mmCIF file of C-alpha atoms in Angstrom:
data_model
loop_
_atom_site.group_PDB
_atom_site.id
_atom_site.type_symbol
_atom_site.label_atom_id
_atom_site.label_comp_id
_atom_site.label_asym_id
_atom_site.label_seq_id
_atom_site.Cartn_x
_atom_site.Cartn_y
_atom_site.Cartn_z
ATOM 1 C CA MET A 18 35.749 -9.841 23.110
ATOM 2 C CA THR A 19 34.792 -8.676 19.628
ATOM 3 C CA ALA A 20 33.510 -5.167 19.284
ATOM 4 C CA LEU A 21 29.905 -4.721 18.207
ATOM 5 C CA LEU A 22 30.218 -1.007 17.751
ATOM 6 C CA GLU A 23 33.364 0.986 17.134
ATOM 7 C CA VAL A 24 33.410 4.752 16.931
ATOM 8 C CA SER A 25 36.534 6.795 16.327
ATOM 9 C CA ASP A 26 37.116 10.529 16.215
ATOM 10 C CA LEU A 27 33.491 11.333 15.527
ATOM 11 C CA ALA A 28 32.620 14.990 15.006
ATOM 12 C CA CYS A 29 29.279 16.684 14.555
ATOM 13 C CA GLN A 30 28.513 20.055 13.033
ATOM 14 C CA ARG A 31 25.059 21.636 13.341
ATOM 15 C CA GLY A 32 24.762 24.831 11.329
ATOM 16 C CA THR A 33 27.844 26.899 12.091
ATOM 17 C CA ARG A 34 28.395 25.296 15.468
ATOM 18 C CA ARG A 35 30.756 22.406 16.112
ATOM 19 C CA LEU A 36 28.763 20.356 18.624
ATOM 20 C CA PHE A 37 31.495 17.880 19.447
ATOM 21 C CA ASP A 38 34.577 16.273 17.994
ATOM 22 C CA GLY A 39 37.000 13.546 18.907
ATOM 23 C CA VAL A 40 34.361 11.181 20.287
ATOM 24 C CA SER A 41 35.761 7.643 20.320
ATOM 25 C CA PHE A 42 34.636 4.496 22.047
ATOM 26 C CA THR A 43 34.326 0.770 21.526
ATOM 27 C CA LEU A 44 31.529 -1.399 22.842
ATOM 28 C CA GLY A 45 31.544 -5.186 22.947
ATOM 29 C CA GLY A 46 28.664 -7.545 23.649
ATOM 30 C CA GLY A 47 27.073 -6.982 27.052
ATOM 31 C CA GLU A 48 28.485 -3.492 27.474
ATOM 32 C CA ALA A 49 26.518 -0.322 28.019
ATOM 33 C CA LEU A 50 27.454 3.312 27.579
ATOM 34 C CA VAL A 51 25.563 6.126 29.246
ATOM 35 C CA ILE A 52 25.869 9.504 27.546
ATOM 36 C CA THR A 53 25.525 12.425 29.927
ATOM 37 C CA GLY A 54 26.068 16.144 29.734
ATOM 38 C CA PRO A 55 24.215 19.449 29.761
ATOM 39 C CA ASN A 56 21.490 20.279 27.245
ATOM 40 C CA GLY A 57 22.750 21.177 23.799
ATOM 41 C CA THR A 58 26.048 19.321 23.971
ATOM 42 C CA GLY A 59 25.103 16.828 21.296
ATOM 43 C CA LYS A 60 23.779 13.741 23.102
ATOM 44 C CA SER A 61 20.810 13.333 20.782
ATOM 45 C CA SER A 62 22.866 14.281 17.727
ATOM 46 C CA LEU A 63 25.428 11.602 18.605
ATOM 47 C CA LEU A 64 22.686 8.980 18.809
ATOM 48 C CA ARG A 65 21.122 10.171 15.546
ATOM 49 C CA ILE A 66 24.497 9.986 13.797
ATOM 50 C CA LEU A 67 24.992 6.433 15.052
ATOM 51 C CA ALA A 68 21.480 5.585 13.874
ATOM 52 C CA GLY A 69 22.355 6.853 10.413
ATOM 53 C CA LEU A 70 19.778 9.626 10.555
ATOM 54 C CA LEU A 71 22.319 12.433 10.639
ATOM 55 C CA GLU A 72 25.499 12.903 8.645
ATOM 56 C CA GLU A 73 28.730 12.975 10.645
ATOM 57 C CA GLU A 74 31.204 15.777 10.007
ATOM 58 C CA ALA A 75 34.211 13.521 10.478
ATOM 59 C CA GLY A 76 35.142 10.183 11.991
ATOM 60 C CA GLU A 77 34.360 6.519 11.527
ATOM 61 C CA ILE A 78 31.561 4.291 12.718
ATOM 62 C CA SER A 79 31.723 0.559 12.230
ATOM 63 C CA HIS A 80 29.191 -2.066 13.190
ATOM 64 C CA ASP A 81 27.869 -5.240 11.604
ATOM 65 C CA ASP A 82 24.704 -5.666 13.578
ATOM 66 C CA GLU A 83 21.238 -4.236 13.337
ATOM 67 C CA MET A 84 20.145 -1.306 15.461
ATOM 68 C CA LEU A 85 17.023 -0.174 17.239
ATOM 69 C CA TYR A 86 16.452 3.492 17.971
ATOM 70 C CA LEU A 87 14.318 5.294 20.506
ATOM 71 C CA GLY A 88 14.059 9.042 20.000
ATOM 72 C CA HIS A 89 12.299 11.885 21.760
ATOM 73 C CA LEU A 90 9.147 11.061 19.851
ATOM 74 C CA ASP A 91 7.268 7.830 20.390
ATOM 75 C CA ALA A 92 6.320 7.080 16.767
ATOM 76 C CA LEU A 93 2.859 6.017 17.903
ATOM 77 C CA LYS A 94 -0.278 6.659 15.882
ATOM 78 C CA PRO A 95 -3.087 8.084 18.025
ATOM 79 C CA GLN A 96 -5.700 6.576 15.664
ATOM 80 C CA MET A 97 -4.434 3.035 16.140
ATOM 81 C CA SER A 98 -4.796 0.850 19.196
ATOM 82 C CA VAL A 99 -1.977 -0.082 21.551
ATOM 83 C CA MET A 100 -1.735 -3.549 20.013
ATOM 84 C CA GLU A 101 -1.948 -2.283 16.415
ATOM 85 C CA ASN A 102 0.892 0.153 17.035
ATOM 86 C CA LEU A 103 3.084 -2.531 18.554
ATOM 87 C CA ARG A 104 2.242 -5.131 15.903
ATOM 88 C CA PHE A 105 3.017 -2.726 13.070
ATOM 89 C CA TRP A 106 6.493 -1.769 14.260
ATOM 90 C CA VAL A 107 7.412 -5.322 15.173
ATOM 91 C CA SER A 108 6.362 -6.628 11.757
ATOM 92 C CA LEU A 109 8.075 -3.763 9.903
ATOM 93 C CA PHE A 110 11.348 -4.635 11.617
ATOM 94 C CA GLY A 111 10.773 -8.373 11.216
ATOM 95 C CA GLY A 112 10.420 -9.063 14.933
ATOM 96 C CA THR A 113 9.156 -12.364 16.253
ATOM 97 C CA GLY A 114 8.574 -11.594 19.915
ATOM 98 C CA ASP A 115 5.334 -12.429 21.721
ATOM 99 C CA LEU A 116 3.269 -9.244 21.533
ATOM 100 C CA ASP A 117 0.821 -10.099 24.311
ATOM 101 C CA ALA A 118 3.654 -10.989 26.657
ATOM 102 C CA ALA A 119 5.433 -7.747 25.752
ATOM 103 C CA LEU A 120 2.380 -5.643 26.619
ATOM 104 C CA GLU A 121 1.833 -7.650 29.813
ATOM 105 C CA ARG A 122 5.442 -7.106 30.845
ATOM 106 C CA PHE A 123 5.150 -3.327 30.637
ATOM 107 C CA GLY A 124 1.813 -3.078 32.381
ATOM 108 C CA LEU A 125 -0.284 -2.535 29.250
ATOM 109 C CA GLY A 126 -1.760 -6.044 29.063
ATOM 110 C CA HIS A 127 -5.189 -4.868 30.186
ATOM 111 C CA ILE A 128 -5.587 -2.194 27.488
ATOM 112 C CA PRO A 129 -4.468 -3.690 24.135
ATOM 113 C CA ASP A 130 -7.508 -2.271 22.329
ATOM 114 C CA LEU A 131 -7.323 1.259 23.688
ATOM 115 C CA THR A 132 -6.382 3.865 21.075
ATOM 116 C CA ALA A 133 -2.861 5.137 21.625
ATOM 117 C CA GLY A 134 -4.156 8.710 21.479
ATOM 118 C CA VAL A 135 -5.493 8.516 25.027
ATOM 119 C CA LEU A 136 -2.363 7.043 26.621
ATOM 120 C CA SER A 137 -0.391 9.094 29.120
ATOM 121 C CA ALA A 138 3.211 10.066 28.363
ATOM 122 C CA GLY A 139 4.471 7.315 30.670
ATOM 123 C CA GLN A 140 2.240 4.700 29.062
ATOM 124 C CA ARG A 141 3.441 5.765 25.620
ATOM 125 C CA ARG A 142 7.024 5.275 26.760
ATOM 126 C CA ARG A 143 6.118 1.853 28.185
ATOM 127 C CA LEU A 144 4.633 0.884 24.821
ATOM 128 C CA THR A 145 7.884 1.909 23.134
ATOM 129 C CA LEU A 146 9.826 -0.258 25.570
ATOM 130 C CA ALA A 147 7.463 -3.148 24.817
ATOM 131 C CA ARG A 148 8.531 -2.738 21.171
ATOM 132 C CA PHE A 149 12.179 -3.096 22.199
ATOM 133 C CA SER A 150 11.399 -6.231 24.206
ATOM 134 C CA CYS A 151 10.227 -7.935 20.988
ATOM 135 C CA PHE A 152 13.774 -7.739 19.589
ATOM 136 C CA LEU A 153 15.592 -9.342 22.508
ATOM 137 C CA GLY A 154 16.618 -12.675 21.084
ATOM 138 C CA GLY A 155 16.231 -15.240 18.363
ATOM 139 C CA ASP A 156 16.558 -14.555 14.664
ATOM 140 C CA SER A 157 15.033 -11.129 14.977
ATOM 141 C CA ALA A 158 17.438 -9.792 17.598
ATOM 142 C CA ARG A 159 18.716 -6.295 16.957
ATOM 143 C CA PRO A 160 21.773 -6.138 19.203
ATOM 144 C CA ILE A 161 22.565 -2.412 19.227
ATOM 145 C CA TRP A 162 20.070 -0.279 21.126
ATOM 146 C CA LEU A 163 20.287 3.498 20.809
ATOM 147 C CA MET A 164 18.043 5.169 23.367
ATOM 148 C CA ASP A 165 17.500 8.883 23.813
ATOM 149 C CA GLU A 166 16.298 9.452 27.382
ATOM 150 C CA PRO A 167 14.530 6.100 27.677
ATOM 151 C CA ASP A 168 13.504 6.918 31.257
ATOM 152 C CA SER A 169 11.604 10.117 30.475
ATOM 153 C CA ALA A 170 8.039 10.239 31.821
ATOM 154 C CA LEU A 171 8.408 6.840 33.503
ATOM 155 C CA ASP A 172 7.352 6.295 37.123
ATOM 156 C CA ASP A 173 9.504 4.295 39.569
ATOM 157 C CA ALA A 174 7.907 0.993 38.544
ATOM 158 C CA GLY A 175 8.453 1.886 34.902
ATOM 159 C CA ARG A 176 12.103 2.689 35.533
ATOM 160 C CA ALA A 177 12.536 -0.666 37.242
ATOM 161 C CA LEU A 178 10.987 -2.357 34.163
ATOM 162 C CA LEU A 179 13.362 -0.413 31.930
ATOM 163 C CA ASP A 180 16.372 -1.488 33.991
ATOM 164 C CA ASP A 181 15.215 -5.131 33.835
ATOM 165 C CA LEU A 182 14.814 -4.898 30.084
ATOM 166 C CA LEU A 183 18.279 -3.395 29.616
ATOM 167 C CA LYS A 184 19.864 -5.993 31.920
ATOM 168 C CA GLU A 185 18.234 -8.821 29.985
ATOM 169 C CA HIS A 186 19.418 -7.322 26.692
ATOM 170 C CA LEU A 187 22.979 -6.959 27.981
ATOM 171 C CA ALA A 188 22.945 -10.484 29.405
ATOM 172 C CA ARG A 189 22.093 -11.757 25.912
ATOM 173 C CA GLY A 190 25.179 -10.019 24.529
ATOM 174 C CA GLY A 191 23.529 -6.820 23.318
ATOM 175 C CA VAL A 192 24.830 -3.286 23.480
ATOM 176 C CA VAL A 193 23.063 -0.277 24.959
ATOM 177 C CA LEU A 194 23.829 3.381 24.321
ATOM 178 C CA ALA A 195 21.576 5.672 26.292
ATOM 179 C CA ALA A 196 21.509 9.423 26.698
ATOM 180 C CA THR A 197 20.159 10.275 30.121
ATOM 181 C CA HIS A 198 20.151 12.967 32.772
ATOM 182 C CA ARG A 199 19.239 10.848 35.763
ATOM 183 C CA GLY A 200 21.357 7.778 35.145
ATOM 184 C CA LEU A 201 20.151 4.229 34.695
ATOM 185 C CA GLY A 202 20.162 1.307 37.100
ATOM 186 C CA ILE A 203 22.625 -0.711 35.054
ATOM 187 C CA GLU A 204 26.383 -1.097 35.003
ATOM 188 C CA ALA A 205 27.632 1.246 32.339
ATOM 189 C CA ALA A 206 30.589 3.278 31.222
ATOM 190 C CA GLU A 207 29.953 6.990 31.022
ATOM 191 C CA LEU A 208 30.602 9.381 28.167
ATOM 192 C CA ARG A 209 30.384 12.974 29.346
ATOM 193 C CA MET A 210 29.585 15.326 26.522
ATOM 194 C CA GLY A 211 30.713 18.947 26.566
ATOM 195 C CA GLU A 212 33.919 18.255 28.475
ATOM 196 C CA LEU A 213 36.473 16.674 26.164
ATOM 197 C CA GLY A 214 37.665 19.951 24.708
ATOM 198 C CA MET A 215 34.510 20.084 22.650
ATOM 199 C CA GLY A 216 32.320 22.991 21.853
ATOM 200 C CA SER A 217 33.308 26.462 20.673
ATOM 201 C CA MET B 11 7.336 -8.599 1.731
ATOM 202 C CA ARG B 12 5.423 -8.995 4.985
ATOM 203 C CA ALA B 13 6.752 -5.597 6.055
ATOM 204 C CA PHE B 14 5.647 -4.061 2.737
ATOM 205 C CA TRP B 15 2.050 -5.205 3.151
ATOM 206 C CA ALA B 16 2.068 -4.305 6.843
ATOM 207 C CA LEU B 17 2.865 -0.737 5.809
ATOM 208 C CA VAL B 18 0.177 -0.697 3.108
ATOM 209 C CA ALA B 19 -2.406 -2.034 5.579
ATOM 210 C CA ARG B 20 -1.389 0.490 8.226
ATOM 211 C CA ASP B 21 -1.708 3.465 5.881
ATOM 212 C CA ILE B 22 -5.091 2.285 4.610
ATOM 213 C CA LYS B 23 -6.254 1.846 8.193
ATOM 214 C CA LEU B 24 -5.003 5.298 9.167
ATOM 215 C CA ALA B 25 -6.621 6.943 6.145
ATOM 216 C CA GLY B 26 -9.952 5.436 7.146
ATOM 217 C CA ARG B 27 -9.662 6.673 10.712
ATOM 218 C CA LEU B 28 -8.573 10.228 10.044
ATOM 219 C CA GLY B 29 -11.304 12.825 10.374
ATOM 220 C CA GLY B 30 -13.629 12.363 7.428
ATOM 221 C CA GLY B 31 -11.602 9.502 6.030
ATOM 222 C CA PRO B 32 -11.666 9.162 2.232
ATOM 223 C CA PHE B 33 -14.817 11.239 1.987
ATOM 224 C CA VAL B 34 -12.986 14.564 2.162
ATOM 225 C CA GLY B 35 -11.207 14.028 -1.149
ATOM 226 C CA LEU B 36 -14.338 12.524 -2.663
ATOM 227 C CA GLY B 37 -16.470 15.478 -1.581
ATOM 228 C CA PHE B 38 -13.887 17.900 -2.965
ATOM 229 C CA PHE B 39 -13.865 16.051 -6.292
ATOM 230 C CA ILE B 40 -17.657 16.158 -6.574
ATOM 231 C CA ILE B 41 -17.806 19.863 -5.679
ATOM 232 C CA VAL B 42 -15.121 20.827 -8.219
ATOM 233 C CA VAL B 43 -16.977 18.990 -10.989
ATOM 234 C CA THR B 44 -20.253 20.567 -9.879
ATOM 235 C CA MET B 45 -18.738 24.048 -10.112
ATOM 236 C CA VAL B 46 -17.931 23.735 -13.806
ATOM 237 C CA PRO B 47 -21.494 23.840 -15.220
ATOM 238 C CA PHE B 48 -22.179 26.858 -13.000
ATOM 239 C CA GLY B 49 -19.191 28.644 -14.454
ATOM 240 C CA VAL B 50 -19.512 27.553 -18.074
ATOM 241 C CA GLY B 51 -23.286 27.687 -18.301
ATOM 242 C CA ALA B 52 -25.753 25.086 -19.528
ATOM 243 C CA ASP B 53 -24.104 24.676 -22.917
ATOM 244 C CA LEU B 54 -24.418 20.909 -23.244
ATOM 245 C CA PRO B 55 -22.261 20.366 -26.381
ATOM 246 C CA LEU B 56 -19.506 22.505 -24.845
ATOM 247 C CA LEU B 57 -19.706 20.633 -21.520
ATOM 248 C CA SER B 58 -19.480 17.243 -23.170
ATOM 249 C CA ARG B 59 -16.466 18.438 -25.164
ATOM 250 C CA ILE B 60 -14.543 19.635 -22.107
ATOM 251 C CA GLY B 61 -15.917 16.867 -19.846
ATOM 252 C CA PRO B 62 -12.925 14.481 -19.856
ATOM 253 C CA GLY B 63 -10.514 17.340 -19.195
ATOM 254 C CA VAL B 64 -12.652 18.672 -16.363
ATOM 255 C CA LEU B 65 -12.892 15.272 -14.710
ATOM 256 C CA TRP B 66 -9.146 14.770 -15.041
ATOM 257 C CA VAL B 67 -8.394 18.182 -13.500
ATOM 258 C CA ALA B 68 -10.808 17.468 -10.659
ATOM 259 C CA VAL B 69 -9.171 14.098 -9.926
ATOM 260 C CA LEU B 70 -5.769 15.756 -10.014
ATOM 261 C CA LEU B 71 -6.762 18.480 -7.559
ATOM 262 C CA ALA B 72 -8.483 16.043 -5.207
ATOM 263 C CA THR B 73 -5.329 13.897 -5.217
ATOM 264 C CA LEU B 74 -3.183 16.916 -4.446
ATOM 265 C CA LEU B 75 -5.376 17.751 -1.460
ATOM 266 C CA SER B 76 -4.379 14.626 0.442
ATOM 267 C CA LEU B 77 -0.715 14.503 -0.562
ATOM 268 C CA ASP B 78 0.791 16.865 1.968
ATOM 269 C CA ARG B 79 0.033 14.418 4.784
ATOM 270 C CA LEU B 80 1.699 11.502 3.022
ATOM 271 C CA PHE B 81 4.916 11.767 5.060
ATOM 272 C CA GLN B 82 4.137 14.780 7.251
ATOM 273 C CA ALA B 83 2.328 12.918 10.029
ATOM 274 C CA ASP B 84 5.080 10.290 10.186
ATOM 275 C CA PHE B 85 7.694 13.033 10.285
ATOM 276 C CA GLU B 86 5.965 14.824 13.159
ATOM 277 C CA ASP B 87 5.536 11.803 15.421
ATOM 278 C CA GLY B 88 8.982 10.315 14.833
ATOM 279 C CA SER B 89 7.800 7.372 12.726
ATOM 280 C CA LEU B 90 9.897 8.561 9.791
ATOM 281 C CA ASP B 91 13.114 8.077 11.794
ATOM 282 C CA LEU B 92 12.192 4.456 12.360
ATOM 283 C CA PHE B 93 11.138 3.995 8.726
ATOM 284 C CA LEU B 94 14.589 5.078 7.576
ATOM 285 C CA MET B 95 16.192 2.505 9.888
ATOM 286 C CA SER B 96 13.901 -0.385 9.034
ATOM 287 C CA PRO B 97 15.108 -3.387 7.016
ATOM 288 C CA LEU B 98 12.533 -2.622 4.295
ATOM 289 C CA PRO B 99 14.270 -0.373 1.721
ATOM 290 C CA VAL B 100 13.007 3.208 1.831
ATOM 291 C CA GLU B 101 12.179 3.009 -1.880
ATOM 292 C CA MET B 102 9.818 0.108 -1.138
ATOM 293 C CA GLN B 103 8.276 2.071 1.714
ATOM 294 C CA VAL B 104 7.580 4.958 -0.671
ATOM 295 C CA LEU B 105 5.939 2.465 -3.049
ATOM 296 C CA ALA B 106 3.850 1.021 -0.212
ATOM 297 C CA LYS B 107 2.697 4.460 0.865
ATOM 298 C CA CYS B 108 1.875 5.425 -2.721
ATOM 299 C CA LEU B 109 -0.130 2.244 -3.174
ATOM 300 C CA ALA B 110 -2.084 2.932 0.010
ATOM 301 C CA HIS B 111 -2.594 6.561 -1.022
ATOM 302 C CA TRP B 112 -3.845 5.521 -4.449
ATOM 303 C CA ILE B 113 -6.245 2.938 -2.989
ATOM 304 C CA THR B 114 -7.674 5.253 -0.334
ATOM 305 C CA ASN B 115 -7.787 8.512 -2.283
ATOM 306 C CA THR B 116 -7.907 7.898 -6.004
ATOM 307 C CA VAL B 117 -9.863 4.671 -6.353
ATOM 308 C CA PRO B 118 -12.939 6.182 -4.619
ATOM 309 C CA LEU B 119 -12.795 9.058 -7.130
ATOM 310 C CA ILE B 120 -12.691 6.652 -10.081
ATOM 311 C CA ILE B 121 -15.597 4.694 -8.632
ATOM 312 C CA ALA B 122 -17.598 7.893 -8.157
ATOM 313 C CA MET B 123 -16.676 9.228 -11.601
ATOM 314 C CA PRO B 124 -19.569 7.672 -13.578
ATOM 315 C CA ALA B 125 -22.018 9.137 -11.072
ATOM 316 C CA VAL B 126 -20.753 12.709 -11.467
ATOM 317 C CA ALA B 127 -19.984 12.448 -15.187
ATOM 318 C CA PHE B 128 -23.568 13.465 -16.079
ATOM 319 C CA LEU B 129 -22.828 16.905 -14.568
ATOM 320 C CA VAL B 130 -20.526 17.610 -17.503
ATOM 321 C CA ASN B 131 -22.788 15.805 -19.980
ATOM 322 C CA LEU B 132 -20.224 13.103 -20.672
ATOM 323 C CA GLU B 133 -21.132 10.883 -23.610
ATOM 324 C CA THR B 134 -21.723 7.327 -22.450
ATOM 325 C CA GLY B 135 -19.484 6.033 -25.241
ATOM 326 C CA ILE B 136 -16.331 7.547 -23.773
ATOM 327 C CA MET B 137 -17.048 6.484 -20.199
ATOM 328 C CA LEU B 138 -14.963 3.327 -20.570
ATOM 329 C CA PRO B 139 -11.870 4.966 -22.164
ATOM 330 C CA LEU B 140 -11.999 7.688 -19.518
ATOM 331 C CA ILE B 141 -12.128 5.193 -16.648
ATOM 332 C CA VAL B 142 -9.272 3.203 -18.192
ATOM 333 C CA SER B 143 -7.249 6.395 -18.676
ATOM 334 C CA LEU B 144 -7.761 7.242 -14.995
ATOM 335 C CA LEU B 145 -6.746 3.742 -13.894
ATOM 336 C CA VAL B 146 -3.637 3.899 -16.082
ATOM 337 C CA GLY B 147 -2.658 7.489 -15.340
ATOM 338 C CA THR B 148 -3.504 8.242 -11.714
ATOM 339 C CA PRO B 149 -0.803 6.035 -10.148
ATOM 340 C CA SER B 150 1.689 8.547 -11.542
ATOM 341 C CA LEU B 151 -0.100 11.284 -9.566
ATOM 342 C CA SER B 152 0.536 9.464 -6.282
ATOM 343 C CA LEU B 153 4.124 8.633 -7.230
ATOM 344 C CA ILE B 154 5.119 12.125 -8.363
ATOM 345 C CA GLY B 155 3.179 13.530 -5.424
ATOM 346 C CA ALA B 156 5.251 11.377 -3.084
ATOM 347 C CA LEU B 157 8.372 13.069 -4.417
ATOM 348 C CA GLY B 158 6.874 16.493 -3.707
ATOM 349 C CA ALA B 159 5.662 15.393 -0.270
ATOM 350 C CA ALA B 160 9.108 14.022 0.579
ATOM 351 C CA LEU B 161 10.809 17.264 -0.476
ATOM 352 C CA THR B 162 8.481 19.421 1.627
ATOM 353 C CA VAL B 163 8.113 17.142 4.647
ATOM 354 C CA GLY B 164 10.115 19.377 6.973
ATOM 355 C CA VAL B 165 8.552 22.599 5.727
ATOM 356 C CA ARG B 166 5.896 24.312 7.818
ATOM 357 C CA ARG B 167 2.753 24.770 5.723
ATOM 358 C CA GLY B 168 4.513 22.834 3.010
ATOM 359 C CA GLY B 169 1.232 22.120 1.232
ATOM 360 C CA LEU B 170 1.449 25.226 -0.948
ATOM 361 C CA VAL B 171 5.073 24.618 -1.864
ATOM 362 C CA LEU B 172 4.103 21.039 -2.616
ATOM 363 C CA SER B 173 1.458 22.210 -5.115
ATOM 364 C CA LEU B 174 3.985 24.437 -6.865
ATOM 365 C CA ILE B 175 6.452 21.571 -7.183
ATOM 366 C CA VAL B 176 4.008 18.869 -8.150
ATOM 367 C CA LEU B 177 1.430 20.516 -10.417
ATOM 368 C CA PRO B 178 3.844 21.295 -13.306
ATOM 369 C CA LEU B 179 5.008 17.683 -13.169
ATOM 370 C CA TYR B 180 1.389 16.551 -13.519
ATOM 371 C CA VAL B 181 1.020 18.286 -16.891
ATOM 372 C CA PRO B 182 2.026 15.270 -19.058
ATOM 373 C CA ALA B 183 -0.426 13.030 -17.186
ATOM 374 C CA LEU B 184 -3.165 15.601 -17.685
ATOM 375 C CA ILE B 185 -2.474 16.092 -21.406
ATOM 376 C CA PHE B 186 -2.300 12.389 -22.249
ATOM 377 C CA GLY B 187 -5.004 11.453 -19.742
ATOM 378 C CA ALA B 188 -7.615 13.866 -21.063
ATOM 379 C CA ALA B 189 -6.727 12.941 -24.640
ATOM 380 C CA ALA B 190 -6.846 9.211 -23.907
ATOM 381 C CA GLY B 191 -10.206 9.722 -22.224
ATOM 382 C CA THR B 192 -11.731 10.765 -25.536
ATOM 383 C CA GLY B 193 -9.919 8.391 -27.863
ATOM 384 C CA ASP B 194 -9.813 4.681 -28.387
ATOM 385 C CA LEU B 195 -8.630 2.281 -25.721
ATOM 386 C CA MET B 196 -5.214 1.480 -27.193
ATOM 387 C CA GLY B 197 -4.578 4.790 -28.945
ATOM 388 C CA THR B 198 -1.333 6.726 -28.833
ATOM 389 C CA PRO B 199 -2.338 9.000 -25.906
ATOM 390 C CA MET B 200 -3.191 5.961 -23.764
ATOM 391 C CA LEU B 201 0.177 4.368 -24.544
ATOM 392 C CA PHE B 202 2.013 7.569 -23.672
ATOM 393 C CA LEU B 203 -0.019 7.813 -20.465
ATOM 394 C CA GLY B 204 1.010 4.277 -19.552
ATOM 395 C CA ALA B 205 4.634 5.084 -20.360
ATOM 396 C CA PHE B 206 4.456 8.156 -18.137
ATOM 397 C CA SER B 207 3.072 6.098 -15.248
ATOM 398 C CA LEU B 208 5.753 3.463 -15.672
ATOM 399 C CA ALA B 209 8.483 6.093 -15.825
ATOM 400 C CA SER B 210 7.280 7.668 -12.591
ATOM 401 C CA LEU B 211 7.047 4.195 -11.046
ATOM 402 C CA ALA B 212 10.686 3.608 -11.950
ATOM 403 C CA LEU B 213 12.064 7.000 -10.889
ATOM 404 C CA ALA B 214 9.877 8.592 -8.224
ATOM 405 C CA PRO B 215 10.518 6.081 -5.378
ATOM 406 C CA PHE B 216 14.287 6.632 -5.607
ATOM 407 C CA ALA B 217 13.971 10.401 -5.723
ATOM 408 C CA ALA B 218 11.461 10.453 -2.861
ATOM 409 C CA ALA B 219 13.619 8.164 -0.721
ATOM 410 C CA ALA B 220 16.635 10.417 -1.233
ATOM 411 C CA ALA B 221 14.546 13.463 -0.341
ATOM 412 C CA LEU B 222 13.287 11.781 2.844
ATOM 413 C CA ARG B 223 16.827 11.001 3.991
ATOM 414 C CA ILE B 224 17.743 14.664 3.600
ATOM 415 C CA SER B 225 14.584 15.819 5.339
ATOM 416 C CA VAL B 226 15.207 14.062 8.658
ATOM 417 C CA SER B 227 18.777 15.319 9.117
#
């Protein structure tokens, strides 16, 4: 199997503190990696480095495919409607997915015209997941998904929808990297931060 | 290109839906111009002599007022992270945001300009050169402002720092703009003003994009 994402000897420095070093892994199509570990051990920083938003201190990252990133913040505009938010991000990233179907899938099909400002935290997260579902396949697929606590604020039904989405993405040959505290309902290797002689 | 226009449309839409919309900058512009006769006194020849400069300064300040939100809101809600990862080059995104900023903030000022020009006793003969000088020169205000906004995006209460960075860079636009506003349509000041706008069009997006990449890390 060819590797979609290869990381070797990655190190991260924040201020004077070495968050982690020696992080290496390889992910091929259909494989998922769950990043666990206590707060402050560099889970989010690792994802941000992979996303190209943060400079690595040392190490190599190689990938050919496009990425999608989900951070702590939802990147939703409270002044725009649910549908306008979704349509904007999908068109900025050149997605071709069916927007109505995406909203329907995540239980937002009845409120496309509601302004995003009045959504609950769980609904905001569902809308973000709907964005991911528009990049599942076809020409606009973005195979590498970087997700920082994708299950936060979701109820049980929402978590089940998330697991379904991730399974479908993996079945299509995608890759998932997710930082999480509670674990996800998918088959995944685990990377435990703060244990591999890191820190100090 | 679809992504470029999607971003322009989004920013225009957002500007219209923010509290007060484009009317905040417009109101500020009108008030600044109104203040001048109160301060200078009802000396009509003097007012008409300083009129183009006053209008240019007022446009400049009203533009500055709206600049600190150019990237700030996107930085705070995480949109900026996604912008930096999107297939549309960051330089093009800066251009798109500048275009939207210019359309929503500066164009209303230029449209309102003839209506407030009588406050500074502007001669009707120089109305046209002044409007042309604003159309030619004000894009540089948005572009240079974008650089300042990108540099201060992570700074709390960055608006003041932004003014200190940006205002000195506005000086050439102000000098040539006010001079072009009194001269003939294709005079030297107007050509220099156009050159200044083109130079900022060529340089500012790259500088702003680099500053944004530093700001998110």
